[in-house]
Amino acid sequence: MSDFWLNFQLLIFNFQTMKGLEFPIVSTKVPGLKKKFDLTSPKGRKDYFEAKVGDEIGHLRNFLDKNTFVAYLLGKKNSGKGTYAKLFTEIFGEDKVEHVSVGDIVRDVHTNWKSFANSDDYKRLRQLYRGYISYEAAIKTLLGRSTKTLLPTEFVLALLKIHIEKLEGKSIFLDGLPRESDQVSYSLYFRDIINYRGDPDMFVIIDIPEAVINERIKYRVVCPKCQTSRNKKLLITSKIEYDTKSGEFYLVCDNPKCPGARMEAKEGDDTGIEPIRDRLQKDDEIMRNVFSLHGVPKILLRNHVPKVEAREYFDEYELTPEYSFIYDEEKKKVKVLEKPWTMKDDNGVDSNSLLAPPVVVSMIKQLFDVLNL
Ligand SMILES: [Zn+2]
């Protein structure tokens, strides 16, 4: 095979993902860096980011001292949008960046309606709102929270504006808009709407195979006391126990702020992505829609890599492990086994999944380019 042809095929292979859309693999390798970092602790992550993208972080820090940006997070449900925003905030500080979740804001107003109705925000919302249904009707929809009737986008935008006005010029990761295809064009003018006029803005689009979403739901367990969420296969706690009666292994919550409890699966989670298939389809549509937009820069994140290339671009500790357990009858102890998790991406290619920190490394590198630092 000629070199040209081989390179051409490699190129195609490198970019092939999410059925037709191109997401580059951004390597995190640093020449000569052999150290293994503990990505589960804040201190380990701090050292890791410093070693992998310390230079970019320095420049970004300077930028964030005097400027702000607006990033629109786009990814299928359960793709880890919140996790990436949280890690970014961990690096740059809560005084610099805010993860603005549209769903959380709407839920919050709904849950605390009585106090909201008596606040200045309520008056301000009434002033700001303009749309095709009356303000009263929009409020009714909000309080009824029927999942069938959608809140008017104009109403959601007014709520967001009020929320963002209080952030005192922090950079923003907006999560949850656009949520419908007809909302995509709003994101083109969003920075004007919220008075971040001179800000650079960009889409951050996450590519995640459905197999990953499926297993994240299927093996999810939650602490009944503190609601901490973990995964029996992909994200375990430090304490695993064995139920001799049922022959089942279970995670014990190790949140330091929690007294600890047996973590349980939620009803229906065993069916995986099936119940959210429509939502995933819609998310897919919106991402394709945004892909075809011009003028707004795009940061493209993939949380998976073809297995045959994983070691070339990433270090082993950056790959999502898969855990399994064995019970030692004699010692009455649970043994934890660990290996890189292999699954098929949406094109049927054997792939490894990346832990969140290496994806954030890719985000920082691309953000550095987008901002021309
Ligand atoms: Zn707990």
mmCIF file of C-alpha atoms in Angstrom, residues 54-268:
data_model
loop_
_atom_site.group_PDB
_atom_site.id
_atom_site.type_symbol
_atom_site.label_atom_id
_atom_site.label_comp_id
_atom_site.label_asym_id
_atom_site.label_seq_id
_atom_site.Cartn_x
_atom_site.Cartn_y
_atom_site.Cartn_z
ATOM 1 C CA GLY A 54 0.215 24.092 32.502
ATOM 2 C CA ASP A 55 1.252 26.619 29.881
ATOM 3 C CA GLU A 56 -2.231 26.946 28.396
ATOM 4 C CA ILE A 57 -3.738 27.223 31.880
ATOM 5 C CA GLY A 58 -1.389 30.111 32.690
ATOM 6 C CA HIS A 59 -2.471 32.037 29.614
ATOM 7 C CA LEU A 60 -6.124 31.252 30.227
ATOM 8 C CA ARG A 61 -5.835 32.456 33.822
ATOM 9 C CA ASN A 62 -4.493 35.798 32.597
ATOM 10 C CA PHE A 63 -7.321 36.022 30.117
ATOM 11 C CA LEU A 64 -9.953 35.235 32.754
ATOM 12 C CA ASP A 65 -8.575 37.918 35.080
ATOM 13 C CA LYS A 66 -9.834 40.622 32.781
ATOM 14 C CA ASN A 67 -12.188 38.933 30.313
ATOM 15 C CA THR A 68 -15.032 36.482 30.045
ATOM 16 C CA PHE A 69 -16.333 34.007 27.482
ATOM 17 C CA VAL A 70 -19.619 32.236 26.853
ATOM 18 C CA ALA A 71 -19.539 28.531 25.938
ATOM 19 C CA TYR A 72 -22.623 26.607 24.852
ATOM 20 C CA LEU A 73 -22.323 23.021 26.020
ATOM 21 C CA LEU A 74 -23.881 20.523 23.663
ATOM 22 C CA GLY A 75 -23.987 16.811 24.184
ATOM 23 C CA LYS A 76 -26.459 14.021 24.560
ATOM 24 C CA LYS A 77 -28.138 13.451 27.904
ATOM 25 C CA ASN A 78 -25.634 11.907 30.332
ATOM 26 C CA SER A 79 -22.656 12.882 28.198
ATOM 27 C CA GLY A 80 -20.917 14.524 31.165
ATOM 28 C CA LYS A 81 -21.473 18.203 30.362
ATOM 29 C CA GLY A 82 -21.772 19.093 34.045
ATOM 30 C CA THR A 83 -18.669 17.077 34.922
ATOM 31 C CA TYR A 84 -16.476 18.872 32.373
ATOM 32 C CA ALA A 85 -17.725 22.296 33.474
ATOM 33 C CA LYS A 86 -17.085 21.325 37.094
ATOM 34 C CA LEU A 87 -13.495 20.252 36.400
ATOM 35 C CA PHE A 88 -12.872 23.453 34.467
ATOM 36 C CA THR A 89 -14.183 25.433 37.443
ATOM 37 C CA GLU A 90 -11.962 23.389 39.769
ATOM 38 C CA ILE A 91 -8.937 24.602 37.787
ATOM 39 C CA PHE A 92 -9.841 28.271 37.338
ATOM 40 C CA GLY A 93 -11.936 28.955 40.432
ATOM 41 C CA GLU A 94 -15.598 29.509 41.223
ATOM 42 C CA ASP A 95 -15.119 33.269 41.103
ATOM 43 C CA LYS A 96 -14.202 33.019 37.410
ATOM 44 C CA VAL A 97 -16.523 30.471 35.846
ATOM 45 C CA GLU A 98 -20.117 29.382 36.322
ATOM 46 C CA HIS A 99 -21.924 26.310 35.044
ATOM 47 C CA VAL A 100 -25.377 27.644 34.182
ATOM 48 C CA SER A 101 -27.833 24.779 33.884
ATOM 49 C CA VAL A 102 -31.145 25.820 32.363
ATOM 50 C CA GLY A 103 -32.866 22.752 33.827
ATOM 51 C CA ASP A 104 -31.628 23.561 37.339
ATOM 52 C CA ILE A 105 -32.748 27.193 37.109
ATOM 53 C CA VAL A 106 -36.252 26.272 35.961
ATOM 54 C CA ARG A 107 -36.521 23.550 38.629
ATOM 55 C CA ASP A 108 -35.298 25.942 41.290
ATOM 56 C CA VAL A 109 -37.877 28.626 40.458
ATOM 57 C CA HIS A 110 -40.578 25.966 40.397
ATOM 58 C CA THR A 111 -39.591 24.404 43.744
ATOM 59 C CA ASN A 112 -39.189 27.746 45.502
ATOM 60 C CA TRP A 113 -42.096 29.406 43.779
ATOM 61 C CA LYS A 114 -43.533 31.108 46.879
ATOM 62 C CA SER A 115 -40.361 33.020 47.660
ATOM 63 C CA PHE A 116 -39.738 33.723 43.974
ATOM 64 C CA ALA A 117 -43.242 35.182 43.543
ATOM 65 C CA ASN A 118 -42.496 37.695 46.306
ATOM 66 C CA SER A 119 -39.047 38.646 45.062
ATOM 67 C CA ASP A 120 -37.760 41.445 42.864
ATOM 68 C CA ASP A 121 -36.872 38.782 40.329
ATOM 69 C CA TYR A 122 -40.555 38.123 39.777
ATOM 70 C CA LYS A 123 -41.166 41.774 38.907
ATOM 71 C CA ARG A 124 -38.082 41.892 36.734
ATOM 72 C CA LEU A 125 -39.175 38.729 34.915
ATOM 73 C CA ARG A 126 -42.549 40.289 34.163
ATOM 74 C CA GLN A 127 -40.799 43.369 32.733
ATOM 75 C CA LEU A 128 -38.396 41.342 30.653
ATOM 76 C CA TYR A 129 -40.792 38.760 29.288
ATOM 77 C CA ARG A 130 -42.237 39.222 25.812
ATOM 78 C CA GLY A 131 -43.643 36.319 23.839
ATOM 79 C CA TYR A 132 -46.528 34.626 22.064
ATOM 80 C CA ILE A 133 -48.400 33.578 25.182
ATOM 81 C CA SER A 134 -49.219 35.818 28.135
ATOM 82 C CA TYR A 135 -46.917 36.061 31.133
ATOM 83 C CA GLU A 136 -49.628 34.453 33.279
ATOM 84 C CA ALA A 137 -49.963 31.543 30.860
ATOM 85 C CA ALA A 138 -46.195 31.062 30.839
ATOM 86 C CA ILE A 139 -46.154 30.982 34.654
ATOM 87 C CA LYS A 140 -48.965 28.422 34.572
ATOM 88 C CA THR A 141 -46.938 26.218 32.262
ATOM 89 C CA LEU A 142 -43.952 26.541 34.573
ATOM 90 C CA LEU A 143 -45.942 25.608 37.676
ATOM 91 C CA GLY A 144 -47.848 22.827 35.931
ATOM 92 C CA ARG A 145 -44.515 21.573 34.687
ATOM 93 C CA SER A 146 -46.259 19.279 32.297
ATOM 94 C CA THR A 147 -43.504 17.706 30.262
ATOM 95 C CA LYS A 148 -45.834 17.800 27.272
ATOM 96 C CA THR A 149 -46.163 21.587 27.153
ATOM 97 C CA LEU A 150 -42.807 23.220 26.675
ATOM 98 C CA LEU A 151 -41.943 26.444 28.395
ATOM 99 C CA PRO A 152 -41.742 29.189 25.768
ATOM 100 C CA THR A 153 -38.126 29.865 24.820
ATOM 101 C CA GLU A 154 -38.711 33.610 25.340
ATOM 102 C CA PHE A 155 -39.642 32.903 28.940
ATOM 103 C CA VAL A 156 -36.590 30.693 29.512
ATOM 104 C CA LEU A 157 -34.363 33.415 28.025
ATOM 105 C CA ALA A 158 -35.784 36.017 30.412
ATOM 106 C CA LEU A 159 -35.174 33.700 33.374
ATOM 107 C CA LEU A 160 -31.611 33.092 32.194
ATOM 108 C CA LYS A 161 -30.973 36.791 31.769
ATOM 109 C CA ILE A 162 -32.003 37.463 35.357
ATOM 110 C CA HIS A 163 -29.799 34.645 36.618
ATOM 111 C CA ILE A 164 -26.776 35.734 34.600
ATOM 112 C CA GLU A 165 -27.087 39.387 35.634
ATOM 113 C CA LYS A 166 -26.102 38.284 39.139
ATOM 114 C CA LEU A 167 -22.946 36.483 38.087
ATOM 115 C CA GLU A 168 -20.919 39.689 37.967
ATOM 116 C CA GLY A 169 -19.043 39.049 34.811
ATOM 117 C CA LYS A 170 -18.043 35.410 35.254
ATOM 118 C CA SER A 171 -17.399 33.248 32.220
ATOM 119 C CA ILE A 172 -20.290 30.952 31.484
ATOM 120 C CA PHE A 173 -20.823 27.338 30.470
ATOM 121 C CA LEU A 174 -24.420 27.321 29.341
ATOM 122 C CA ASP A 175 -25.990 23.889 29.644
ATOM 123 C CA GLY A 176 -29.471 23.205 28.291
ATOM 124 C CA LEU A 177 -29.881 25.724 25.483
ATOM 125 C CA PRO A 178 -30.442 24.973 22.635
ATOM 126 C CA ARG A 179 -32.588 22.058 23.775
ATOM 127 C CA GLU A 180 -34.904 22.074 20.749
ATOM 128 C CA SER A 181 -33.945 22.461 17.106
ATOM 129 C CA ASP A 182 -35.853 25.741 16.818
ATOM 130 C CA GLN A 183 -33.749 27.169 19.667
ATOM 131 C CA VAL A 184 -30.459 26.811 17.793
ATOM 132 C CA SER A 185 -30.691 30.250 16.208
ATOM 133 C CA TYR A 186 -31.129 31.852 19.654
ATOM 134 C CA SER A 187 -27.651 30.730 20.588
ATOM 135 C CA LEU A 188 -26.303 32.865 17.729
ATOM 136 C CA TYR A 189 -27.497 35.982 19.558
ATOM 137 C CA PHE A 190 -27.325 34.735 23.114
ATOM 138 C CA ARG A 191 -24.345 36.840 24.158
ATOM 139 C CA ASP A 192 -26.196 39.948 22.985
ATOM 140 C CA ILE A 193 -29.297 38.937 24.927
ATOM 141 C CA ILE A 194 -27.344 38.623 28.170
ATOM 142 C CA ASN A 195 -25.242 41.737 27.586
ATOM 143 C CA TYR A 196 -21.954 39.873 27.120
ATOM 144 C CA ARG A 197 -21.602 41.660 23.807
ATOM 145 C CA GLY A 198 -17.883 41.788 23.302
ATOM 146 C CA ASP A 199 -17.325 38.261 24.596
ATOM 147 C CA PRO A 200 -15.908 35.484 22.525
ATOM 148 C CA ASP A 201 -18.467 32.686 22.404
ATOM 149 C CA MET A 202 -18.272 29.117 21.160
ATOM 150 C CA PHE A 203 -19.996 25.769 21.053
ATOM 151 C CA VAL A 204 -18.477 22.928 23.036
ATOM 152 C CA ILE A 205 -19.784 19.752 21.431
ATOM 153 C CA ILE A 206 -19.343 16.388 23.106
ATOM 154 C CA ASP A 207 -19.251 13.133 21.182
ATOM 155 C CA ILE A 208 -20.116 10.115 23.260
ATOM 156 C CA PRO A 209 -21.078 6.649 22.030
ATOM 157 C CA GLU A 210 -24.528 5.460 23.034
ATOM 158 C CA ALA A 211 -22.907 2.381 24.587
ATOM 159 C CA VAL A 212 -21.285 4.653 27.186
ATOM 160 C CA ILE A 213 -24.558 6.408 28.030
ATOM 161 C CA ASN A 214 -26.266 3.033 28.232
ATOM 162 C CA GLU A 215 -23.813 1.555 30.738
ATOM 163 C CA ARG A 216 -23.699 4.766 32.758
ATOM 164 C CA ILE A 217 -27.446 4.412 33.328
ATOM 165 C CA LYS A 218 -27.578 0.628 33.611
ATOM 166 C CA TYR A 219 -25.022 0.307 36.396
ATOM 167 C CA ARG A 220 -25.804 3.582 38.163
ATOM 168 C CA VAL A 221 -26.334 3.419 41.932
ATOM 169 C CA VAL A 222 -27.327 6.205 44.314
ATOM 170 C CA CYS A 223 -26.767 6.715 48.043
ATOM 171 C CA PRO A 224 -30.184 6.848 49.777
ATOM 172 C CA LYS A 225 -28.786 9.258 52.391
ATOM 173 C CA CYS A 226 -26.809 11.865 50.415
ATOM 174 C CA GLN A 227 -27.870 11.135 46.796
ATOM 175 C CA THR A 228 -24.253 10.744 45.643
ATOM 176 C CA SER A 229 -24.235 8.850 42.360
ATOM 177 C CA ARG A 230 -21.712 6.157 41.404
ATOM 178 C CA ASN A 231 -21.510 3.274 38.973
ATOM 179 C CA LYS A 232 -21.038 -0.391 39.875
ATOM 180 C CA LYS A 233 -19.015 -1.036 36.765
ATOM 181 C CA LEU A 234 -17.312 2.258 35.871
ATOM 182 C CA LEU A 235 -17.064 4.476 38.947
ATOM 183 C CA ILE A 236 -16.908 2.663 42.252
ATOM 184 C CA THR A 237 -16.419 3.827 45.835
ATOM 185 C CA SER A 238 -13.531 2.826 48.081
ATOM 186 C CA LYS A 239 -15.782 0.380 49.966
ATOM 187 C CA ILE A 240 -17.311 -2.674 48.288
ATOM 188 C CA GLU A 241 -19.246 -5.271 50.221
ATOM 189 C CA TYR A 242 -20.711 -8.659 49.525
ATOM 190 C CA ASP A 243 -24.235 -9.701 50.440
ATOM 191 C CA THR A 244 -23.845 -13.388 51.274
ATOM 192 C CA LYS A 245 -27.613 -13.957 51.158
ATOM 193 C CA SER A 246 -28.250 -12.625 47.667
ATOM 194 C CA GLY A 247 -24.741 -13.220 46.363
ATOM 195 C CA GLU A 248 -24.610 -9.589 45.230
ATOM 196 C CA PHE A 249 -21.795 -7.092 45.497
ATOM 197 C CA TYR A 250 -22.715 -3.542 46.453
ATOM 198 C CA LEU A 251 -21.029 -0.172 46.872
ATOM 199 C CA VAL A 252 -21.014 1.631 50.197
ATOM 200 C CA CYS A 253 -21.157 5.432 49.993
ATOM 201 C CA ASP A 254 -17.793 6.967 50.943
ATOM 202 C CA ASN A 255 -18.739 10.630 50.696
ATOM 203 C CA PRO A 256 -16.910 12.110 53.743
ATOM 204 C CA LYS A 257 -19.977 14.226 54.526
ATOM 205 C CA CYS A 258 -22.258 11.155 54.592
ATOM 206 C CA PRO A 259 -22.646 8.580 57.392
ATOM 207 C CA GLY A 260 -22.459 5.898 54.673
ATOM 208 C CA ALA A 261 -25.108 3.594 53.258
ATOM 209 C CA ARG A 262 -25.614 0.792 50.754
ATOM 210 C CA MET A 263 -25.960 2.410 47.334
ATOM 211 C CA GLU A 264 -28.950 1.205 45.339
ATOM 212 C CA ALA A 265 -29.997 1.177 41.698
ATOM 213 C CA LYS A 266 -32.957 3.363 40.740
ATOM 214 C CA GLU A 267 -36.075 1.726 39.406
ATOM 215 C CA GLY A 268 -36.027 1.453 35.634
#
